[in-house]
Short mmCIF file of C-alpha atoms in Angstrom, two decimals:
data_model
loop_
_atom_site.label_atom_id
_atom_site.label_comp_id
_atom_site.label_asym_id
_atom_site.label_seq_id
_atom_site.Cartn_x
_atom_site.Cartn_y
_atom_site.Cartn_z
CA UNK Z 1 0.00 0.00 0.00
CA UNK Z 2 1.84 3.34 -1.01
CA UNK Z 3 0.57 5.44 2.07
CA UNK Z 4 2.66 8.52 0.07
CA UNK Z 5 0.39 7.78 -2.68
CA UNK Z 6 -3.18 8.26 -0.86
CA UNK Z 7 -1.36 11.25 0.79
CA UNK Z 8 -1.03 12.78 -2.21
CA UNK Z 9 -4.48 12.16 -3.44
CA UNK Z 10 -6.68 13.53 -0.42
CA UNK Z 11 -6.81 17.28 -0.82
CA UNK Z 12 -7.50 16.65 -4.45
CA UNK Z 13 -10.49 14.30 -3.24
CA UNK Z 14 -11.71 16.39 -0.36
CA UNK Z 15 -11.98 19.48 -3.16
CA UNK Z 16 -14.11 17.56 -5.31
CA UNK Z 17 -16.55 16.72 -2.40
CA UNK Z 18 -16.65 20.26 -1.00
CA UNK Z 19 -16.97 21.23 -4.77
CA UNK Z 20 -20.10 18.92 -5.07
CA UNK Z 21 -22.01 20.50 -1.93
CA UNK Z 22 -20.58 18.85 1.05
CA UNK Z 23 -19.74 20.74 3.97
CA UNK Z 24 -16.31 20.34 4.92
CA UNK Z 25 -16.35 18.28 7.81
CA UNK Z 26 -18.41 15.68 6.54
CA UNK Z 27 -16.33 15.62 3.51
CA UNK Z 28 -13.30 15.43 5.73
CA UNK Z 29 -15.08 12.28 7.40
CA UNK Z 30 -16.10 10.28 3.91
CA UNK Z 31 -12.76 10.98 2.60
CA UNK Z 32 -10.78 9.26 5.59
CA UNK Z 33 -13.75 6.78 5.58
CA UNK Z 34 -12.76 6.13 1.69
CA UNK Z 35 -8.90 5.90 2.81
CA UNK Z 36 -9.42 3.22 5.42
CA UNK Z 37 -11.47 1.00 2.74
CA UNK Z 38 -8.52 1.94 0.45
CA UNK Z 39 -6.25 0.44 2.80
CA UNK Z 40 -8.52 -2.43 2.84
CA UNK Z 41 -9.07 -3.41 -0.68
CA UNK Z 42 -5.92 -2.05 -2.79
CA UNK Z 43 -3.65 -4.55 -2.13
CA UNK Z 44 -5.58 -7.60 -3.30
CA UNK Z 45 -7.26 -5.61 -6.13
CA UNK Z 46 -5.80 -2.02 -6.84
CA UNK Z 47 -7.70 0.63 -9.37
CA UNK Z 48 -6.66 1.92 -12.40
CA UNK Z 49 -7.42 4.84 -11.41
CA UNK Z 50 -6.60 5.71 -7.83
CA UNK Z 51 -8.22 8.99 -7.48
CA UNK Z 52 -11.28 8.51 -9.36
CA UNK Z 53 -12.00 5.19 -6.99
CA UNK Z 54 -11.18 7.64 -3.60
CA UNK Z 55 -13.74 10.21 -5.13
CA UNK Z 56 -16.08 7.65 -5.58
CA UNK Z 57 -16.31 5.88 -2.53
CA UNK Z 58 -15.79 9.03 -0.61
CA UNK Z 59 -19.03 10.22 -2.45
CA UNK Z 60 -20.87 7.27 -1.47
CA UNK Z 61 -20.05 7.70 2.33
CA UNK Z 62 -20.81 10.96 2.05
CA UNK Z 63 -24.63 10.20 0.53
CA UNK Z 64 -24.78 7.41 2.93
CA UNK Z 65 -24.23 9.52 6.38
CA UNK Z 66 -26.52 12.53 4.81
CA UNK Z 67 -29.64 10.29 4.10
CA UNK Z 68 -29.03 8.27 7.75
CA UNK Z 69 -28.76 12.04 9.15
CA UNK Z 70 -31.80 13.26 7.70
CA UNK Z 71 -33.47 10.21 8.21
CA UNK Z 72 -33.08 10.37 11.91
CA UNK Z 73 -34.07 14.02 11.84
CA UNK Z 74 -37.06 13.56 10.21
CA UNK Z 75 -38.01 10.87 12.54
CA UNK Z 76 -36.76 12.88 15.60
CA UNK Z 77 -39.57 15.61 14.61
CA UNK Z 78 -42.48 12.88 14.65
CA UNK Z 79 -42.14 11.90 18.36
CA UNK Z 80 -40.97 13.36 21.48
CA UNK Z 81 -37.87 12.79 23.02
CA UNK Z 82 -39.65 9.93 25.50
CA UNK Z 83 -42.59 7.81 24.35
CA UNK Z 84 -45.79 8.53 25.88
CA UNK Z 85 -47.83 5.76 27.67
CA UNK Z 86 -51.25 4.53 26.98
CA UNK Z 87 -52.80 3.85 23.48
CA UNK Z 88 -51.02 4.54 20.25
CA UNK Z 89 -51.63 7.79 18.39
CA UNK Z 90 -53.56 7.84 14.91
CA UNK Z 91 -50.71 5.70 12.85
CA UNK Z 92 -48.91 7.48 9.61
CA UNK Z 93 -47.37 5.42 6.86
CA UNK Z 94 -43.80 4.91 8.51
CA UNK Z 95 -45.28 1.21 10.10
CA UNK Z 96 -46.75 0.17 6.46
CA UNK Z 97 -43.42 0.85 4.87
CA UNK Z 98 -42.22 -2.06 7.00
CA UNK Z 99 -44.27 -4.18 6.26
CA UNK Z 100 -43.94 -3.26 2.41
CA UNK Z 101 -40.35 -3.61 2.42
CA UNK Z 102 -40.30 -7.17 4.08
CA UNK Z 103 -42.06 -8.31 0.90
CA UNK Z 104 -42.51 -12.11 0.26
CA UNK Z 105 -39.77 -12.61 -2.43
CA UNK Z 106 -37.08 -11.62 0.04
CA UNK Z 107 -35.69 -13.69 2.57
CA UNK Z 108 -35.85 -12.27 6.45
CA UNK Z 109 -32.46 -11.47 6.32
CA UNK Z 110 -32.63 -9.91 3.56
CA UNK Z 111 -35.81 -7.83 3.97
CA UNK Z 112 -34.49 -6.83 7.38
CA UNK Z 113 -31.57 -5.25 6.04
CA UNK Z 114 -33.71 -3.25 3.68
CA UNK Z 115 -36.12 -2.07 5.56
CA UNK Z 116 -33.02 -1.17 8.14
CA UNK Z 117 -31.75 0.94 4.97
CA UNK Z 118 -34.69 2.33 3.40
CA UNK Z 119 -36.94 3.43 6.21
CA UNK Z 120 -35.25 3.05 9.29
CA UNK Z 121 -32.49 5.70 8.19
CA UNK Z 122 -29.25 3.11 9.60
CA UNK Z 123 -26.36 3.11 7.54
CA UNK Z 124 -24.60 -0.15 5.95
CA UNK Z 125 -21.90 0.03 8.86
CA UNK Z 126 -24.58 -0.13 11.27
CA UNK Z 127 -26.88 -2.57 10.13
CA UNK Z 128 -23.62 -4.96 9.53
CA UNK Z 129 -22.98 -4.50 12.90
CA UNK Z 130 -26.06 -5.76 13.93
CA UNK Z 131 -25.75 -8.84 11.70
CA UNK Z 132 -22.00 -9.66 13.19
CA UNK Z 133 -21.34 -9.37 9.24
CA UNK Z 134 -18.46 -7.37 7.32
CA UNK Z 135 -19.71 -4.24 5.77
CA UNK Z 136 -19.19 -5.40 2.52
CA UNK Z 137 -21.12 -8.34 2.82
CA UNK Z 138 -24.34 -6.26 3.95
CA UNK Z 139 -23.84 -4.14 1.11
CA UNK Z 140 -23.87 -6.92 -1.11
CA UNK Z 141 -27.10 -8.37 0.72
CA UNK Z 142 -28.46 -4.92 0.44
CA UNK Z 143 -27.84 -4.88 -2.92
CA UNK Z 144 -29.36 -7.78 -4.10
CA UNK Z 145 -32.90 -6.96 -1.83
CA UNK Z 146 -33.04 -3.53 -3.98
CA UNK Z 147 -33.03 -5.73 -7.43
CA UNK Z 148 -35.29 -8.42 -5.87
CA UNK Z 149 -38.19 -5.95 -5.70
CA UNK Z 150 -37.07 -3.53 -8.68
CA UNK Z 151 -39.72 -5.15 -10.89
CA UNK Z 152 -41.92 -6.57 -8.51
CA UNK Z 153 -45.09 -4.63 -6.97
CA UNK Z 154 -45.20 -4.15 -3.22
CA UNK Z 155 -48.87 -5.41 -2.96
CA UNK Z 156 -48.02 -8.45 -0.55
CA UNK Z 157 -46.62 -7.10 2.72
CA UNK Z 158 -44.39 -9.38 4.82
CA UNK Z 159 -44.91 -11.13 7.85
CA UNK Z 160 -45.23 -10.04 11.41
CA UNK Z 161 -42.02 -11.44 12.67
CA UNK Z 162 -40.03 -10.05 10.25
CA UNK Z 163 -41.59 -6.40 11.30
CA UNK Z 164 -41.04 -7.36 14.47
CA UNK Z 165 -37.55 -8.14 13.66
CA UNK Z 166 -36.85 -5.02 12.05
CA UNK Z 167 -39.05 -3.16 15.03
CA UNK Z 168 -36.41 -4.63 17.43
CA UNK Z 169 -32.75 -3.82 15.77
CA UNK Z 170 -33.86 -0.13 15.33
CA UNK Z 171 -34.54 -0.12 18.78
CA UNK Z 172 -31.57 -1.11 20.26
CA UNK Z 173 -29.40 1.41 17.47
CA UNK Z 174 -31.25 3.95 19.25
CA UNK Z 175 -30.89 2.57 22.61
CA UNK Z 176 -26.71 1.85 22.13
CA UNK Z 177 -26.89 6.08 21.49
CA UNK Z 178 -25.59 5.94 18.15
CA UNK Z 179 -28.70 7.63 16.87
CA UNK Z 180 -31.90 8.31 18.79
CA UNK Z 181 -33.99 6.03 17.20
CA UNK Z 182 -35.62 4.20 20.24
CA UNK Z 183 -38.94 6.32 21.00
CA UNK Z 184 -39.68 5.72 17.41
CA UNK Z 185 -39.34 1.98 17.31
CA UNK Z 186 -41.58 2.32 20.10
CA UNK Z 187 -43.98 4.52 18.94
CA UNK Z 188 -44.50 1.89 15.77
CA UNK Z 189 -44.44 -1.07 18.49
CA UNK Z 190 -47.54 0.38 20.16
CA UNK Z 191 -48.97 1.26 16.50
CA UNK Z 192 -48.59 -2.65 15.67
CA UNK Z 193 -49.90 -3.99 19.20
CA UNK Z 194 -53.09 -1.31 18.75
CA UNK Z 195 -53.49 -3.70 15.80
CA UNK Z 196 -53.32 -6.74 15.85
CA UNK Z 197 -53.30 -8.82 19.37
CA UNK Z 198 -49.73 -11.17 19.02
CA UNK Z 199 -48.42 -11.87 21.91
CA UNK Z 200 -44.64 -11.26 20.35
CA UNK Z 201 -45.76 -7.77 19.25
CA UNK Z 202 -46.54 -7.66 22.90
CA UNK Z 203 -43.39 -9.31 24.27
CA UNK Z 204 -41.65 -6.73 21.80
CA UNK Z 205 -43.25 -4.13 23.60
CA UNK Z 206 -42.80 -4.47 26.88
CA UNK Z 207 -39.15 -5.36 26.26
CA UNK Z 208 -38.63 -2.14 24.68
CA UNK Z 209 -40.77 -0.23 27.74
CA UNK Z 210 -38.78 -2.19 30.49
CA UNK Z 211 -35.06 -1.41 28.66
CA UNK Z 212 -36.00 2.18 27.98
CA UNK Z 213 -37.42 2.98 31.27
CA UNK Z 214 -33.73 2.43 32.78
CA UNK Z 215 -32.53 4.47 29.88
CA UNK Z 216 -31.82 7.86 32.35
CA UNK Z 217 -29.42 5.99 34.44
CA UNK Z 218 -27.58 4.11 31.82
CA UNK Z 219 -24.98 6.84 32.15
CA UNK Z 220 -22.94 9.38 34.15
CA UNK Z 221 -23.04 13.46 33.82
CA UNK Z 222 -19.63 13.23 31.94
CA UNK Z 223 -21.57 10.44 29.91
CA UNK Z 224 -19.61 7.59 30.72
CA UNK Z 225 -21.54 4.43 31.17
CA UNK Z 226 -22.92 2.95 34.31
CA UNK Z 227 -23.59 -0.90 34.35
CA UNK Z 228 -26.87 -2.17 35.31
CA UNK Z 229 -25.62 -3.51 38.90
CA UNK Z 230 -24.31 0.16 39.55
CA UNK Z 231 -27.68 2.58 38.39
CA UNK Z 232 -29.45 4.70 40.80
CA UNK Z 233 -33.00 2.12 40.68
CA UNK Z 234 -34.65 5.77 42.06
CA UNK Z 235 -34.18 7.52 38.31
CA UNK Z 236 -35.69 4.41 36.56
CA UNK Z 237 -39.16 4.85 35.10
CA UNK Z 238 -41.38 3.11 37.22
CA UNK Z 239 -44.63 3.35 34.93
CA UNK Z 240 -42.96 2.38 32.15
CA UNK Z 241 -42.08 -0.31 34.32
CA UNK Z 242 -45.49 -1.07 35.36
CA UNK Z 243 -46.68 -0.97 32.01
CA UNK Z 244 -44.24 -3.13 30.26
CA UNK Z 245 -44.63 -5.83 33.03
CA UNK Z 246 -48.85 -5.84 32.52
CA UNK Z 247 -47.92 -5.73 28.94
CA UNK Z 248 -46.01 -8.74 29.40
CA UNK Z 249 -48.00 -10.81 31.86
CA UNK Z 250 -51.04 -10.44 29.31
CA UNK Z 251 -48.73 -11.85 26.49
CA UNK Z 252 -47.53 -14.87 28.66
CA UNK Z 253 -51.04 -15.41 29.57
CA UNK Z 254 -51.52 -16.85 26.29
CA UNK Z 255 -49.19 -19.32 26.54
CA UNK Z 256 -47.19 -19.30 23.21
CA UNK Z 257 -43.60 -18.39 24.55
CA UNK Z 258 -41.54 -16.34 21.95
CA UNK Z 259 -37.42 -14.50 22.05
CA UNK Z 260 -39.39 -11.06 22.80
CA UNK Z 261 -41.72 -12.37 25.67
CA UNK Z 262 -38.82 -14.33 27.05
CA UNK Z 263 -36.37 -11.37 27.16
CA UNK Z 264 -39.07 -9.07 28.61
CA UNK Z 265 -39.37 -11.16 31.23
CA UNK Z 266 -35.27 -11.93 31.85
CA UNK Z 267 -35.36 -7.57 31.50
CA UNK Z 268 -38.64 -7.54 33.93
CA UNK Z 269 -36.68 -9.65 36.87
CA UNK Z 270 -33.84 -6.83 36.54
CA UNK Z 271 -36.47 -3.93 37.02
CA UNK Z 272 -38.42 -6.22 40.03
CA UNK Z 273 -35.26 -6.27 42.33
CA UNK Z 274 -34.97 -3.54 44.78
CA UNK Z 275 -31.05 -3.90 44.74
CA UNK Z 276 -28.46 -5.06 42.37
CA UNK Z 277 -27.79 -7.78 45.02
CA UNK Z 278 -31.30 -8.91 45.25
CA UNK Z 279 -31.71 -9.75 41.93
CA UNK Z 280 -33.41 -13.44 41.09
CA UNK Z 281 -30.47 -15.01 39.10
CA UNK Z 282 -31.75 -18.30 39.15
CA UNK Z 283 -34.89 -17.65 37.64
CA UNK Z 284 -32.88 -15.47 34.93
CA UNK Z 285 -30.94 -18.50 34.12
CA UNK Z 286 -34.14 -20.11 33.61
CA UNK Z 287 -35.33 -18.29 31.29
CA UNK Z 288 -31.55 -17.67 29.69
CA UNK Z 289 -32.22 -21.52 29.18
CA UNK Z 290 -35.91 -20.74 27.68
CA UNK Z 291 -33.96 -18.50 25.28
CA UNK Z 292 -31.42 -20.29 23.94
CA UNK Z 293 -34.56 -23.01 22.94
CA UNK Z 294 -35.86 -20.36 21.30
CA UNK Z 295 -33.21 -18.77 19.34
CA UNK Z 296 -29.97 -21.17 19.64
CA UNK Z 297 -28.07 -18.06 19.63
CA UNK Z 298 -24.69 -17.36 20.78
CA UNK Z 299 -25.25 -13.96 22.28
CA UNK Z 300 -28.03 -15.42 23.79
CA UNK Z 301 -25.40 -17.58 25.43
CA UNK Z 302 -22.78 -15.41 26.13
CA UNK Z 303 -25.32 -13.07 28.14
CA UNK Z 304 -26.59 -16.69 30.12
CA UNK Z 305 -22.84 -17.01 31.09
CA UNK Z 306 -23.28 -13.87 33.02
CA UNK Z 307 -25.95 -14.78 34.13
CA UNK Z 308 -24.58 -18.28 35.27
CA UNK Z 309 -21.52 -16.44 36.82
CA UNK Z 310 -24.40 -14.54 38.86
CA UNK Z 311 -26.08 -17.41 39.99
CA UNK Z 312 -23.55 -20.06 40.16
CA UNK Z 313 -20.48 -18.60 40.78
CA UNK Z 314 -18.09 -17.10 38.55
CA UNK Z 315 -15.87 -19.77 37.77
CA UNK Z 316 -19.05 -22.01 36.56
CA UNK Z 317 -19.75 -18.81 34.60
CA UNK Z 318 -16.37 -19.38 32.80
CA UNK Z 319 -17.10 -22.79 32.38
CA UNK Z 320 -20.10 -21.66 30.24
CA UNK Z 321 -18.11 -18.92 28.48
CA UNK Z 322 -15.19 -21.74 27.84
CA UNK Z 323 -17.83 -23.78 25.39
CA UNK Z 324 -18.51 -20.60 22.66
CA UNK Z 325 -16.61 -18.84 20.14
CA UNK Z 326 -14.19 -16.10 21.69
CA UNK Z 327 -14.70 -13.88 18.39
CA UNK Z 328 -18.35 -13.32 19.56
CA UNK Z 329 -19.01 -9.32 20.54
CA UNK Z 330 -18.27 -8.99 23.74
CA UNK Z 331 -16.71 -11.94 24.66
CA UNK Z 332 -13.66 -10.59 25.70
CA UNK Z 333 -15.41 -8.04 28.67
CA UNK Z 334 -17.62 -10.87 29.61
CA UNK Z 335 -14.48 -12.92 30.68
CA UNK Z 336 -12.93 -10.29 31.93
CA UNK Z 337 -15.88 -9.60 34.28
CA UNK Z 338 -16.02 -13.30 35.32
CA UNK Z 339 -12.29 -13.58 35.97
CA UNK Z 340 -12.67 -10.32 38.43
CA UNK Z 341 -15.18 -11.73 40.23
CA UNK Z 342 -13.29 -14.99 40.42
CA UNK Z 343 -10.02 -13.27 42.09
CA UNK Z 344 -7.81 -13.06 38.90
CA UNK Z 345 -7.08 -9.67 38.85
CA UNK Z 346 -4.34 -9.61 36.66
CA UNK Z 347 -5.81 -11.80 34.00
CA UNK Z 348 -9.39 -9.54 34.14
CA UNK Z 349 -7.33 -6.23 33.54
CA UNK Z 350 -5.35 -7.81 30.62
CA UNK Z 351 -8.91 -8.79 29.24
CA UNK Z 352 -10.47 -5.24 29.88
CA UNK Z 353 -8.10 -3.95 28.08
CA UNK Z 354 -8.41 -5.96 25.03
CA UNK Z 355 -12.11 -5.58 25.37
CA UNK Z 356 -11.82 -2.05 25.23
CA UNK Z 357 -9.61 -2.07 21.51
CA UNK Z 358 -12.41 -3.65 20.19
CA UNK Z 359 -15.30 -1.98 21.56
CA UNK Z 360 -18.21 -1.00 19.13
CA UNK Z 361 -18.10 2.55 20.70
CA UNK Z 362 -16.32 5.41 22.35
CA UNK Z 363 -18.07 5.33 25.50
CA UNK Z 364 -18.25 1.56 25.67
CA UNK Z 365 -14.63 1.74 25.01
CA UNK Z 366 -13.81 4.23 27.88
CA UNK Z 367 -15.92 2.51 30.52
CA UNK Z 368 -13.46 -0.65 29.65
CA UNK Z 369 -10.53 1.44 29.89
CA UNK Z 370 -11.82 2.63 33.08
CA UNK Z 371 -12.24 -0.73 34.11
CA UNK Z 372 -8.96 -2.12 33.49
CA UNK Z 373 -6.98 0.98 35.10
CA UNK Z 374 -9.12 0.49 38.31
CA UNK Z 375 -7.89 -2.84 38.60
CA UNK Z 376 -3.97 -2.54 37.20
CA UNK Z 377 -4.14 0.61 39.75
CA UNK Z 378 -5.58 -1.81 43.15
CA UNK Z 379 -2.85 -4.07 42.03
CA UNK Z 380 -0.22 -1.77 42.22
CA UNK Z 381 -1.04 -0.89 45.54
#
């Protein structure tokens, strides 16, 4: 990779993007977004033309961040900034487009991703970090979705689950803070339960209630994060508490179990305790265990190896973690947590540090730092 070479290159690029109407910082960000990609694919296939590909995929990034921007803007002036409780407004068209764009020709996957692009306002990066895919590979998925339905019309809307799917990711993009997409996931939630009785829509619902009611004391002034086991209970939302657990007991009530209903009820025994120490591990194991029948999936086992750890002890919590892949998100902090509360203090700061180079985020990636310093500094002592 000549480095000199894409040195060279990038005020020429960043000209032509300024010169075609974008404002210079977000032209400054596309074009080093355009050089890390660079870095990525030139030495397995380099261009023929190495400005003309920068300009290009600089332009692309560019288009990409301005429609998620204005997406989430427009969206941001339809609700405000915390959902209201109680029935669901008079619906708009936003909850039909997601059912349009999870048409029947597409597979889930697929229509998730598009409706993720298309109406949700994510960008490619984002949804492939949802999927645990490269970016590259979404795009490509993407891709193909868009010349699916090119020719097709959109007069045979999807199913609920796939809604339902889509319903969920864009609520926890908004919840992780990237973008504020949360109260809008929920106000389509409520939209979808006002419609149809499904006792996943429910479960959906009072999962996002119950996670969003905590939302105020998921961090610090400075903005840092604060775990669950450290919040101040007395800032949490207690009718959205109250609602998402009625919500929930109606939908179990009915007695066909589902992921949603299953992790409102894991996120319900976190809002019941009175104190982190009081919470009811073993019955959150249980329904870890419900879970991973549902789903089979390995995040859903990597957060019941917490939850084992909690209940069991930490190192039968490592014992759990031992069995999946240690390339799954998070892996790396979960261990790290386990071996602290185990006694291996040395081992959990060497693993809170790695956990913190690959964080998804900056303040995910301080709290780590944070983390690891606390204990490399008790050590010292």
């Amino acid at each position: 990779m000549n480095e000199v070479l894409l040195r060279s290159l990038t005020p020429g690029v960043l000209g032509i993007l300024v010169r075609r109407g974008a404002d210079f910082a977000a032209a400054e960000d596309a074009v080093q977004d355009a050089l890390v990609e660079a870095v990525r694919v030139w030495p397995d296939d380099p261009p023929r033309d190495a400005k003309g590909w920068l300009v290009t995929v600089a332009w692309r990034r560019f288009l990409d961040a301005t429609r998620a921007e204005t997406a989430r803007r427009r969206r941001e002036d339809l609700v405000d900034e915390e959902p209201a409780p109680g029935p669901a407004p008079v619906s708009d068209d936003t909850l039909q487009l997601y059912f349009l764009c999870a048409h029947p020709k597409l597979t889930p996957s697929s229509a998730v991703a598009l409706t993720l692009r298309a109406v949700g306002g994510l960008t490619t990066r984002q949804i492939a970090r949802a999927y645990l895919v490269p970016e590259a590979t979404m795009a490509q998925r993407i891709s193909r979705a868009k010349r699916t339905v090119s020719d097709v019309r959109f007069d045979q809307p999807g199913d609920v689950a796939t809604v339902l799917r889509v319903l969920y990711l864009v609520f926890n993009e908004g919840y992780s803070g990237d973008v504020d997409l949360a109260a809008e996931a929920i106000r389509l939630t409520r939209q979808l339960a006002a419609a149809i009785d499904h006792p996943e829509v429910a479960g959906l619902l009072a999962l996002m209630l119950l996670h969003h009611a905590r939302r105020a004391a998921r961090t610090a002034p400075d903005g840092s994060l604060v775990p669950l086991a450290e919040q101040d209970r007395a800032r949490w939302d207690t009718s959205a508490i109250a609602e998402g657990v009625t919500i929930l007991q109606v939908a179990l009530a009915q007695d066909r179990l589902g992921e949603f209903q299953a992790q409102a009820a894991i996120a319900a025994l976190h809002a019941d305790a009175p104190a982190a120490e009081e919470t009811d591990w073993v019955q959150i194991v249980e329904w870890y265990d419900e879970l991973v029948g549902l789903t089979d999936s390995p995040i859903v086992r990597l957060n019941r190896a917490v939850a084992v750890g909690e209940a069991d002890g930490p190192r039968a919590g490592l014992a759990a973690l031992a069995v999946l892949d240690d390339s799954l998100p998070r892996y790396t902090a979960v261990a790290a947590y386990l071996h602290e509360r185990d006694g291996d203090l040395k081992t959990a700061a060497r693993l809170y540090a790695e956990a913190a180079r690959k964080a998804p985020n900056l303040a995910e990636r301080d709290h780590l730092t944070r983390q690891a310093a606390r204990l490399n500094a008790s050590r010292s002592r």
